[in-house]
mmCIF file of C-alpha atoms and ligand atoms in Angstrom:
data_model
loop_
_atom_site.group_PDB
_atom_site.id
_atom_site.type_symbol
_atom_site.label_atom_id
_atom_site.label_comp_id
_atom_site.label_asym_id
_atom_site.label_seq_id
_atom_site.Cartn_x
_atom_site.Cartn_y
_atom_site.Cartn_z
ATOM 1 C CA MET A 107 111.199 64.626 105.669
ATOM 2 C CA SER A 108 110.009 67.805 107.354
ATOM 3 C CA GLU A 109 109.234 70.916 105.314
ATOM 4 C CA GLN A 110 112.205 72.716 106.900
ATOM 5 C CA ILE A 111 114.888 70.296 105.775
ATOM 6 C CA ARG A 112 113.497 69.408 102.359
ATOM 7 C CA ALA A 113 115.831 70.846 99.740
ATOM 8 C CA LYS A 114 114.360 73.695 97.740
ATOM 9 C CA ARG A 115 113.585 72.496 94.243
ATOM 10 C CA GLU A 116 115.727 74.158 91.594
ATOM 11 C CA LEU A 117 113.481 75.614 88.932
ATOM 12 C CA PHE A 118 116.234 76.465 86.451
ATOM 13 C CA ILE A 119 118.794 73.686 86.315
ATOM 14 C CA PRO A 120 122.191 73.787 84.548
ATOM 15 C CA GLY A 121 122.437 72.824 80.899
ATOM 16 C CA HIS A 122 120.680 75.437 78.774
ATOM 17 C CA TYR A 123 121.556 76.046 75.125
ATOM 18 C CA GLY A 124 121.729 79.838 75.311
ATOM 19 C CA CYS A 125 124.715 81.879 74.171
ATOM 20 C CA PRO A 126 127.305 82.872 76.777
ATOM 21 C CA GLY A 127 126.131 86.031 78.538
ATOM 22 C CA CYS A 128 122.498 85.574 77.410
ATOM 23 C CA GLY A 129 120.320 88.148 79.159
ATOM 24 C CA ALA A 130 117.134 86.180 78.483
ATOM 25 C CA THR A 131 118.373 83.313 80.666
ATOM 26 C CA VAL A 132 119.093 85.740 83.503
ATOM 27 C CA ALA A 133 115.573 87.143 83.027
ATOM 28 C CA MET A 134 114.012 83.682 83.439
ATOM 29 C CA GLN A 135 116.207 82.756 86.381
ATOM 30 C CA GLN A 136 115.314 85.965 88.231
ATOM 31 C CA THR A 137 111.630 85.586 87.381
ATOM 32 C CA LEU A 138 111.232 81.984 88.523
ATOM 33 C CA SER A 139 113.191 82.607 91.708
ATOM 34 C CA VAL A 140 110.390 84.958 92.759
ATOM 35 C CA LEU A 141 107.336 83.249 91.255
ATOM 36 C CA GLY A 142 108.296 79.844 92.653
ATOM 37 C CA GLU A 143 107.396 76.325 91.653
ATOM 38 C CA ASP A 144 103.631 76.859 91.517
ATOM 39 C CA THR A 145 104.024 78.382 88.062
ATOM 40 C CA ILE A 146 103.118 77.269 84.554
ATOM 41 C CA VAL A 147 105.193 78.884 81.822
ATOM 42 C CA VAL A 148 103.782 79.481 78.371
ATOM 43 C CA MET A 149 106.483 80.306 75.866
ATOM 44 C CA THR A 150 106.589 80.803 72.163
ATOM 45 C CA ALA A 151 108.999 80.661 69.236
ATOM 46 C CA GLY A 152 112.136 82.578 70.130
ATOM 47 C CA CYS A 153 115.477 82.022 71.809
ATOM 48 C CA TRP A 154 113.827 80.599 74.899
ATOM 49 C CA SER A 155 111.954 77.863 73.066
ATOM 50 C CA SER A 156 115.315 76.716 71.667
ATOM 51 C CA LEU A 157 117.651 77.266 74.567
ATOM 52 C CA ILE A 158 115.389 75.376 76.976
ATOM 53 C CA GLY A 159 116.630 72.154 75.334
ATOM 54 C CA ILE A 160 114.852 68.978 74.331
ATOM 55 C CA TYR A 161 112.632 67.064 76.743
ATOM 56 C CA PRO A 162 113.570 65.274 79.020
ATOM 57 C CA TYR A 163 116.758 67.359 79.181
ATOM 58 C CA THR A 164 115.039 70.754 79.388
ATOM 59 C CA CYS A 165 116.492 73.230 81.855
ATOM 60 C CA LEU A 166 113.240 74.264 83.571
ATOM 61 C CA THR A 167 111.552 71.996 86.103
ATOM 62 C CA VAL A 168 108.222 73.837 86.127
ATOM 63 C CA PRO A 169 105.574 72.871 83.539
ATOM 64 C CA VAL A 170 106.214 74.562 80.191
ATOM 65 C CA VAL A 171 103.819 74.825 77.266
ATOM 66 C CA SER A 172 105.389 75.798 73.969
ATOM 67 C CA VAL A 173 102.946 77.444 71.558
ATOM 68 C CA ALA A 174 102.684 78.958 68.074
ATOM 69 C CA PHE A 175 104.388 82.311 67.695
ATOM 70 C CA GLY A 176 101.427 84.654 68.130
ATOM 71 C CA ALA A 177 99.524 82.615 70.686
ATOM 72 C CA THR A 178 101.348 83.139 74.005
ATOM 73 C CA ALA A 179 98.793 85.384 75.698
ATOM 74 C CA SER A 180 95.703 83.508 74.493
ATOM 75 C CA VAL A 181 97.049 80.090 75.478
ATOM 76 C CA ALA A 182 98.057 81.431 78.895
ATOM 77 C CA ALA A 183 94.557 82.850 79.399
ATOM 78 C CA GLY A 184 93.051 79.511 78.359
ATOM 79 C CA ILE A 185 95.213 77.613 80.837
ATOM 80 C CA LYS A 186 94.192 80.008 83.590
ATOM 81 C CA ALA A 187 90.513 79.513 82.706
ATOM 82 C CA GLY A 188 91.001 75.733 82.884
ATOM 83 C CA LEU A 189 92.696 75.963 86.259
ATOM 84 C CA THR A 190 89.905 78.167 87.585
ATOM 85 C CA ILE A 191 87.265 75.649 86.526
ATOM 86 C CA GLN A 192 89.252 73.010 88.432
ATOM 87 C CA GLY A 193 89.108 75.196 91.543
ATOM 88 C CA ASN A 194 92.780 76.143 91.384
ATOM 89 C CA ASP A 195 93.172 79.803 92.275
ATOM 90 C CA HIS A 196 96.843 79.681 93.273
ATOM 91 C CA THR A 197 98.970 78.743 90.237
ATOM 92 C CA THR A 198 100.662 81.644 88.458
ATOM 93 C CA VAL A 199 100.328 81.413 84.696
ATOM 94 C CA LEU A 200 103.337 83.141 83.201
ATOM 95 C CA ALA A 201 103.362 84.058 79.528
ATOM 96 C CA PHE A 202 107.001 84.610 78.583
ATOM 97 C CA ALA A 203 107.736 85.934 75.109
ATOM 98 C CA GLY A 204 110.414 87.882 73.288
ATOM 99 C CA ASP A 205 109.937 91.335 71.792
ATOM 100 C CA GLY A 206 108.989 89.872 68.402
ATOM 101 C CA GLY A 207 106.428 87.635 70.115
ATOM 102 C CA THR A 208 105.033 90.597 72.055
ATOM 103 C CA PHE A 209 105.470 93.892 70.194
ATOM 104 C CA ASP A 210 104.785 92.416 66.746
ATOM 105 C CA ILE A 211 103.291 89.003 66.092
ATOM 106 C CA GLY A 212 101.783 88.374 69.544
ATOM 107 C CA PHE A 213 100.383 91.890 69.782
ATOM 108 C CA GLN A 214 96.741 91.339 68.826
ATOM 109 C CA PRO A 215 96.143 88.289 71.073
ATOM 110 C CA LEU A 216 97.878 90.122 73.921
ATOM 111 C CA SER A 217 95.644 93.150 73.435
ATOM 112 C CA GLY A 218 92.589 90.872 73.472
ATOM 113 C CA VAL A 219 93.684 89.133 76.655
ATOM 114 C CA VAL A 220 94.448 92.319 78.563
ATOM 115 C CA GLU A 221 91.266 93.997 77.300
ATOM 116 C CA ARG A 222 89.381 91.122 78.966
ATOM 117 C CA ASN A 223 91.644 91.534 81.997
ATOM 118 C CA ASP A 224 92.411 87.810 81.998
ATOM 119 C CA ASP A 225 94.359 86.744 85.056
ATOM 120 C CA ILE A 226 97.850 86.165 83.678
ATOM 121 C CA LEU A 227 101.310 87.621 84.099
ATOM 122 C CA PHE A 228 102.842 88.445 80.724
ATOM 123 C CA ILE A 229 106.582 89.088 80.671
ATOM 124 C CA CYS A 230 108.244 90.302 77.519
ATOM 125 C CA TYR A 231 111.987 89.651 77.648
ATOM 126 C CA ASP A 232 113.195 92.329 75.302
ATOM 127 C CA ASN A 233 116.454 91.800 73.444
ATOM 128 C CA GLU A 234 115.380 94.315 70.814
ATOM 129 C CA ALA A 235 115.322 92.054 67.744
ATOM 130 C CA TYR A 236 114.332 88.622 66.421
ATOM 131 C CA MET A 237 117.473 86.997 67.771
ATOM 132 C CA ASN A 238 116.684 83.307 67.402
ATOM 133 C CA THR A 239 116.311 83.578 63.636
ATOM 134 C CA GLY A 240 119.421 85.691 63.102
ATOM 135 C CA ILE A 241 119.022 89.249 64.474
ATOM 136 C CA GLN A 242 116.208 90.733 62.406
ATOM 137 C CA ARG A 243 114.722 94.102 63.345
ATOM 138 C CA SER A 244 111.487 94.220 65.371
ATOM 139 C CA SER A 245 109.367 97.167 66.489
ATOM 140 C CA ALA A 246 111.362 97.024 69.746
ATOM 141 C CA THR A 247 114.675 97.644 67.965
ATOM 142 C CA PRO A 248 115.884 101.173 68.767
ATOM 143 C CA ALA A 249 116.556 103.742 66.075
ATOM 144 C CA GLY A 250 120.183 103.721 64.931
ATOM 145 C CA ALA A 251 120.761 100.024 65.614
ATOM 146 C CA TRP A 252 122.298 97.621 63.140
ATOM 147 C CA THR A 253 120.481 94.334 62.549
ATOM 148 C CA THR A 254 120.704 91.908 59.633
ATOM 149 C CA THR A 255 117.559 93.472 58.107
ATOM 150 C CA THR A 256 118.705 97.017 58.916
ATOM 151 C CA PRO A 257 122.334 96.808 57.772
ATOM 152 C CA ASP A 258 124.787 99.665 58.199
ATOM 153 C CA SER A 259 123.765 101.069 54.835
ATOM 154 C CA ALA A 260 120.163 101.370 56.090
ATOM 155 C CA ARG A 261 120.066 101.255 59.865
ATOM 156 C CA LYS A 262 116.729 101.530 61.636
ATOM 157 C CA GLY A 263 115.216 105.041 61.642
ATOM 158 C CA GLN A 264 111.969 104.459 63.519
ATOM 159 C CA ARG A 265 111.846 104.746 67.286
ATOM 160 C CA LYS A 266 111.106 101.816 69.591
ATOM 161 C CA LYS A 267 107.438 101.101 70.228
ATOM 162 C CA ASN A 268 106.375 101.902 73.796
ATOM 163 C CA MET A 269 104.617 98.711 74.924
ATOM 164 C CA VAL A 270 104.013 99.747 78.529
ATOM 165 C CA GLU A 271 102.144 102.849 77.368
ATOM 166 C CA ILE A 272 100.017 100.631 75.148
ATOM 167 C CA MET A 273 99.351 98.178 77.975
ATOM 168 C CA ALA A 274 98.532 101.072 80.337
ATOM 169 C CA ALA A 275 96.042 102.375 77.777
ATOM 170 C CA HIS A 276 94.135 99.085 78.298
ATOM 171 C CA ARG A 277 93.798 100.135 81.976
ATOM 172 C CA ILE A 278 95.198 96.857 83.284
ATOM 173 C CA PRO A 279 95.892 96.602 87.026
ATOM 174 C CA TYR A 280 99.672 96.529 86.636
ATOM 175 C CA ALA A 281 102.222 97.339 83.957
ATOM 176 C CA ALA A 282 105.912 97.982 84.531
ATOM 177 C CA THR A 283 109.355 98.128 83.019
ATOM 178 C CA ALA A 284 112.192 96.179 84.631
ATOM 179 C CA SER A 285 115.720 95.139 83.796
ATOM 180 C CA ILE A 286 118.131 92.315 84.412
ATOM 181 C CA GLY A 287 120.487 95.148 85.411
ATOM 182 C CA ALA A 288 118.305 95.979 88.454
ATOM 183 C CA PRO A 289 117.523 92.606 90.072
ATOM 184 C CA GLU A 290 116.200 93.990 93.376
ATOM 185 C CA ASP A 291 113.765 96.253 91.559
ATOM 186 C CA LEU A 292 112.694 93.337 89.342
ATOM 187 C CA LYS A 293 112.161 91.155 92.394
ATOM 188 C CA GLU A 294 109.908 93.757 94.028
ATOM 189 C CA LYS A 295 107.889 94.136 90.841
ATOM 190 C CA LEU A 296 107.487 90.385 90.432
ATOM 191 C CA GLU A 297 106.324 90.028 94.024
ATOM 192 C CA LYS A 298 103.790 92.764 93.447
ATOM 193 C CA ALA A 299 102.648 91.331 90.118
ATOM 194 C CA LYS A 300 102.336 87.827 91.557
ATOM 195 C CA ASN A 301 99.784 89.015 94.094
ATOM 196 C CA ILE A 302 97.615 91.132 91.816
ATOM 197 C CA LYS A 303 94.565 89.601 90.109
ATOM 198 C CA GLY A 304 93.941 90.330 86.453
ATOM 199 C CA SER A 305 96.334 91.161 83.627
ATOM 200 C CA ARG A 306 99.836 92.106 84.585
ATOM 201 C CA PHE A 307 102.540 93.073 82.119
ATOM 202 C CA ILE A 308 106.287 93.452 82.698
ATOM 203 C CA HIS A 309 108.580 94.734 79.983
ATOM 204 C CA LEU A 310 111.906 93.189 80.954
ATOM 205 C CA PHE A 311 115.085 94.519 79.358
ATOM 206 C CA ALA A 312 117.418 91.604 78.545
ATOM 207 C CA SER A 313 120.743 92.301 76.843
ATOM 208 C CA CYS A 314 121.955 90.036 74.029
ATOM 209 C CA PRO A 315 125.727 89.950 73.426
ATOM 210 C CA THR A 316 125.290 88.043 70.162
ATOM 211 C CA GLY A 317 122.862 90.490 68.589
ATOM 212 C CA TRP A 318 124.098 93.670 70.204
ATOM 213 C CA ARG A 319 127.707 92.831 69.494
ATOM 214 C CA HIS A 320 129.097 93.354 72.984
ATOM 215 C CA ALA A 321 131.415 91.239 75.130
ATOM 216 C CA THR A 322 129.626 88.385 76.883
ATOM 217 C CA GLU A 323 130.699 89.514 80.351
ATOM 218 C CA LEU A 324 129.128 92.954 79.836
ATOM 219 C CA SER A 325 125.456 91.926 79.675
ATOM 220 C CA ILE A 326 124.564 93.179 83.134
ATOM 221 C CA GLU A 327 126.735 96.282 82.752
ATOM 222 C CA VAL A 328 125.078 97.204 79.442
ATOM 223 C CA ALA A 329 121.634 96.753 81.054
ATOM 224 C CA ARG A 330 122.702 99.001 83.936
ATOM 225 C CA GLN A 331 123.964 101.624 81.521
ATOM 226 C CA ALA A 332 120.587 101.623 79.765
ATOM 227 C CA ILE A 333 118.970 102.586 83.072
ATOM 228 C CA LYS A 334 121.616 105.132 84.023
ATOM 229 C CA SER A 335 121.476 106.889 80.664
ATOM 230 C CA ARG A 336 117.640 106.942 80.802
ATOM 231 C CA VAL A 337 117.514 104.939 77.578
ATOM 232 C CA PHE A 338 115.437 102.355 79.464
ATOM 233 C CA PRO A 339 113.739 104.025 82.451
ATOM 234 C CA LEU A 340 112.231 101.919 85.218
ATOM 235 C CA TYR A 341 108.641 102.674 86.176
ATOM 236 C CA GLU A 342 105.255 101.194 87.043
ATOM 237 C CA VAL A 343 101.701 102.021 86.010
ATOM 238 C CA PHE A 344 98.797 101.062 88.256
ATOM 239 C CA GLY A 345 95.322 100.797 86.758
ATOM 240 C CA GLY A 346 96.460 102.630 83.674
ATOM 241 C CA ASP A 347 96.572 106.021 85.328
ATOM 242 C CA THR A 348 98.929 106.103 88.306
ATOM 243 C CA TRP A 349 102.468 106.322 86.997
ATOM 244 C CA GLN A 350 105.386 105.820 89.370
ATOM 245 C CA LEU A 351 109.071 106.164 88.607
ATOM 246 C CA SER A 352 111.131 103.386 90.196
ATOM 247 C CA SER A 353 114.426 105.265 90.191
ATOM 248 C CA MET A 354 115.730 108.694 89.329
ATOM 249 C CA PRO A 355 119.122 108.179 87.695
ATOM 250 C CA GLU A 356 121.544 111.084 87.463
ATOM 251 C CA LYS A 357 121.489 112.489 83.980
ATOM 252 C CA GLU A 358 124.169 110.622 82.043
ATOM 253 C CA GLY A 359 124.651 110.836 78.281
ATOM 254 C CA VAL A 360 123.880 107.918 75.972
ATOM 255 C CA ASP A 361 127.537 107.484 74.959
ATOM 256 C CA ALA A 362 128.391 105.260 77.935
ATOM 257 C CA TYR A 363 125.508 102.994 76.911
ATOM 258 C CA LEU A 364 126.415 102.922 73.229
ATOM 259 C CA LYS A 365 130.151 102.493 73.458
ATOM 260 C CA HIS A 366 130.338 98.755 74.219
ATOM 261 C CA GLN A 367 127.849 97.750 71.538
ATOM 262 C CA GLY A 368 128.889 96.989 67.980
ATOM 263 C CA ARG A 369 125.299 97.467 66.736
ATOM 264 C CA PHE A 370 125.676 101.236 67.279
ATOM 265 C CA LYS A 371 129.287 101.441 66.089
ATOM 266 C CA LYS A 372 128.515 103.186 62.810
ATOM 267 C CA MET A 373 126.381 105.959 64.318
ATOM 268 C CA SER A 374 127.475 109.442 63.303
ATOM 269 C CA VAL A 375 127.725 112.313 65.776
ATOM 270 C CA GLU A 376 124.438 113.682 64.382
ATOM 271 C CA GLU A 377 122.737 110.321 64.914
ATOM 272 C CA ARG A 378 123.973 110.173 68.482
ATOM 273 C CA ASP A 379 122.699 113.699 69.084
ATOM 274 C CA ARG A 380 119.328 112.715 67.671
ATOM 275 C CA MET A 381 119.227 109.680 69.948
ATOM 276 C CA GLN A 382 120.102 111.838 72.963
ATOM 277 C CA MET A 383 117.328 114.251 72.035
ATOM 278 C CA ARG A 384 114.785 111.451 71.793
ATOM 279 C CA VAL A 385 115.911 109.991 75.125
ATOM 280 C CA ASP A 386 115.577 113.435 76.755
ATOM 281 C CA ASP A 387 112.130 113.996 75.229
ATOM 282 C CA ASP A 388 110.888 110.552 76.290
ATOM 283 C CA TRP A 389 112.240 111.091 79.785
ATOM 284 C CA GLN A 390 110.465 114.443 80.113
ATOM 285 C CA ARG A 391 107.253 112.898 78.853
ATOM 286 C CA LEU A 392 107.560 110.133 81.443
ATOM 287 C CA ILE A 393 108.410 112.515 84.289
ATOM 288 C CA ASN A 394 105.366 114.637 83.468
ATOM 289 C CA ARG A 395 103.178 111.594 84.044
ATOM 290 C CA CYS A 396 104.865 110.247 87.147
ATOM 291 C CA GLN A 397 104.498 110.749 90.826
ATOM 292 C CA ALA A 398 107.633 111.201 92.959
ATOM 293 C CA PRO A 399 110.069 108.248 92.694
ATOM 294 C CA ARG A 400 110.403 105.772 95.542
ATOM 295 C CA ALA A 401 114.144 106.144 95.858
ATOM 296 C CA VAL A 402 116.918 108.297 94.547
ATOM 297 C CA GLY A 403 119.960 106.530 93.078
HETATM 298 C C1 TPP B 269 104.437 82.233 62.573
HETATM 299 C C2 TPP B 269 105.934 82.164 62.670
HETATM 300 N N1 TPP B 269 106.682 83.040 61.982
HETATM 301 C C3 TPP B 269 108.034 82.990 62.076
HETATM 302 C C4 TPP B 269 108.643 82.081 62.867
HETATM 303 C C5 TPP B 269 110.168 82.028 62.918
HETATM 304 N N2 TPP B 269 110.703 82.523 64.174
HETATM 305 C C6 TPP B 269 111.019 81.673 65.171
HETATM 306 S S1 TPP B 269 111.735 82.433 66.461
HETATM 307 C C7 TPP B 269 111.653 83.929 65.704
HETATM 308 C C8 TPP B 269 112.239 85.136 66.370
HETATM 309 C C9 TPP B 269 111.577 85.517 67.658
HETATM 310 O O1 TPP B 269 111.996 86.780 68.079
HETATM 311 P P1 TPP B 269 111.638 87.275 69.524
HETATM 312 O O2 TPP B 269 110.202 87.063 69.811
HETATM 313 O O3 TPP B 269 112.141 88.670 69.682
HETATM 314 O O4 TPP B 269 112.449 86.283 70.468
HETATM 315 P P2 TPP B 269 114.068 86.060 70.493
HETATM 316 O O5 TPP B 269 114.373 85.114 69.392
HETATM 317 O O6 TPP B 269 114.702 87.379 70.285
HETATM 318 O O7 TPP B 269 114.320 85.467 71.818
HETATM 319 C C10 TPP B 269 111.046 83.815 64.441
HETATM 320 C C11 TPP B 269 110.855 84.928 63.487
HETATM 321 C C12 TPP B 269 107.825 81.168 63.576
HETATM 322 N N3 TPP B 269 108.364 80.248 64.389
HETATM 323 N N4 TPP B 269 106.478 81.233 63.464
HETATM 324 MG MG1 MG B 270 113.875 89.331 70.617
#
């Protein structure tokens, strides 16, 4: 069969065990559609290691290595080193971990890997809590959010950790934010990241209807609202010091982002005002660092 007529291999086949509306599945689908079949995925404990299913009925057709919770980055770097020794300089090694596996428990190995500038692409799909074990707060959970460990009587007060800033401080070749709500932007960033050597990090916003308490059909809409309200701005950092905004959304208040999500339902007016203030401050801080955005819209 000639190359032209051979059917393209599906990398994400039907039959996953994710919840309806799961943003993390959209994140993987969008990612693999750009990276292609010459990819090895390293994943860790989290929703993805469950929703992938049980071999031989797993929903990904690329090789997948499932590792201990903290080990995603180090195992990915080890696989890349092995491939290099074999003379393989083409396979993308993708480390794919949740916010708990990145911001918290996988943090030290990730820092070690990017400090050595090991040649991997690390994607954190961020659903802002430990979802697979029942919606516990992580350092990616935003202030004001309900989780099962920050109940309404004691919702989270601390702000979300800024992982891209931390990755940029390691002076890696490429770090970026992206969202399942902006697939074209994500595609461009993945294409860029795929062709850069060294450590690349993408912080990928992935809504979670189960944990965020929103309707399953609103996952993409909620992700879009996070961009529009500047709660989750899209930007890139090259070499740790060239910051580039990906889009310049019109200023829109946080209310449109909060209103569909049960996890923010109990916020008082004062808490919303505080959130708006933090979003405005963070935005200004980002703008001060950035060059002119590529596109307006
Ligand atoms: C060392 C260790 N501690 C705790 C767990 C239990 N555990 C499995 S998945 C998970 C939550 C992961 O959260 P996150 O990385 O954000 O991914 P998500 O579940 O949200 O997709 C936890 C705490 C574990 N598997 N290993
Ligand atoms: Mg999570």
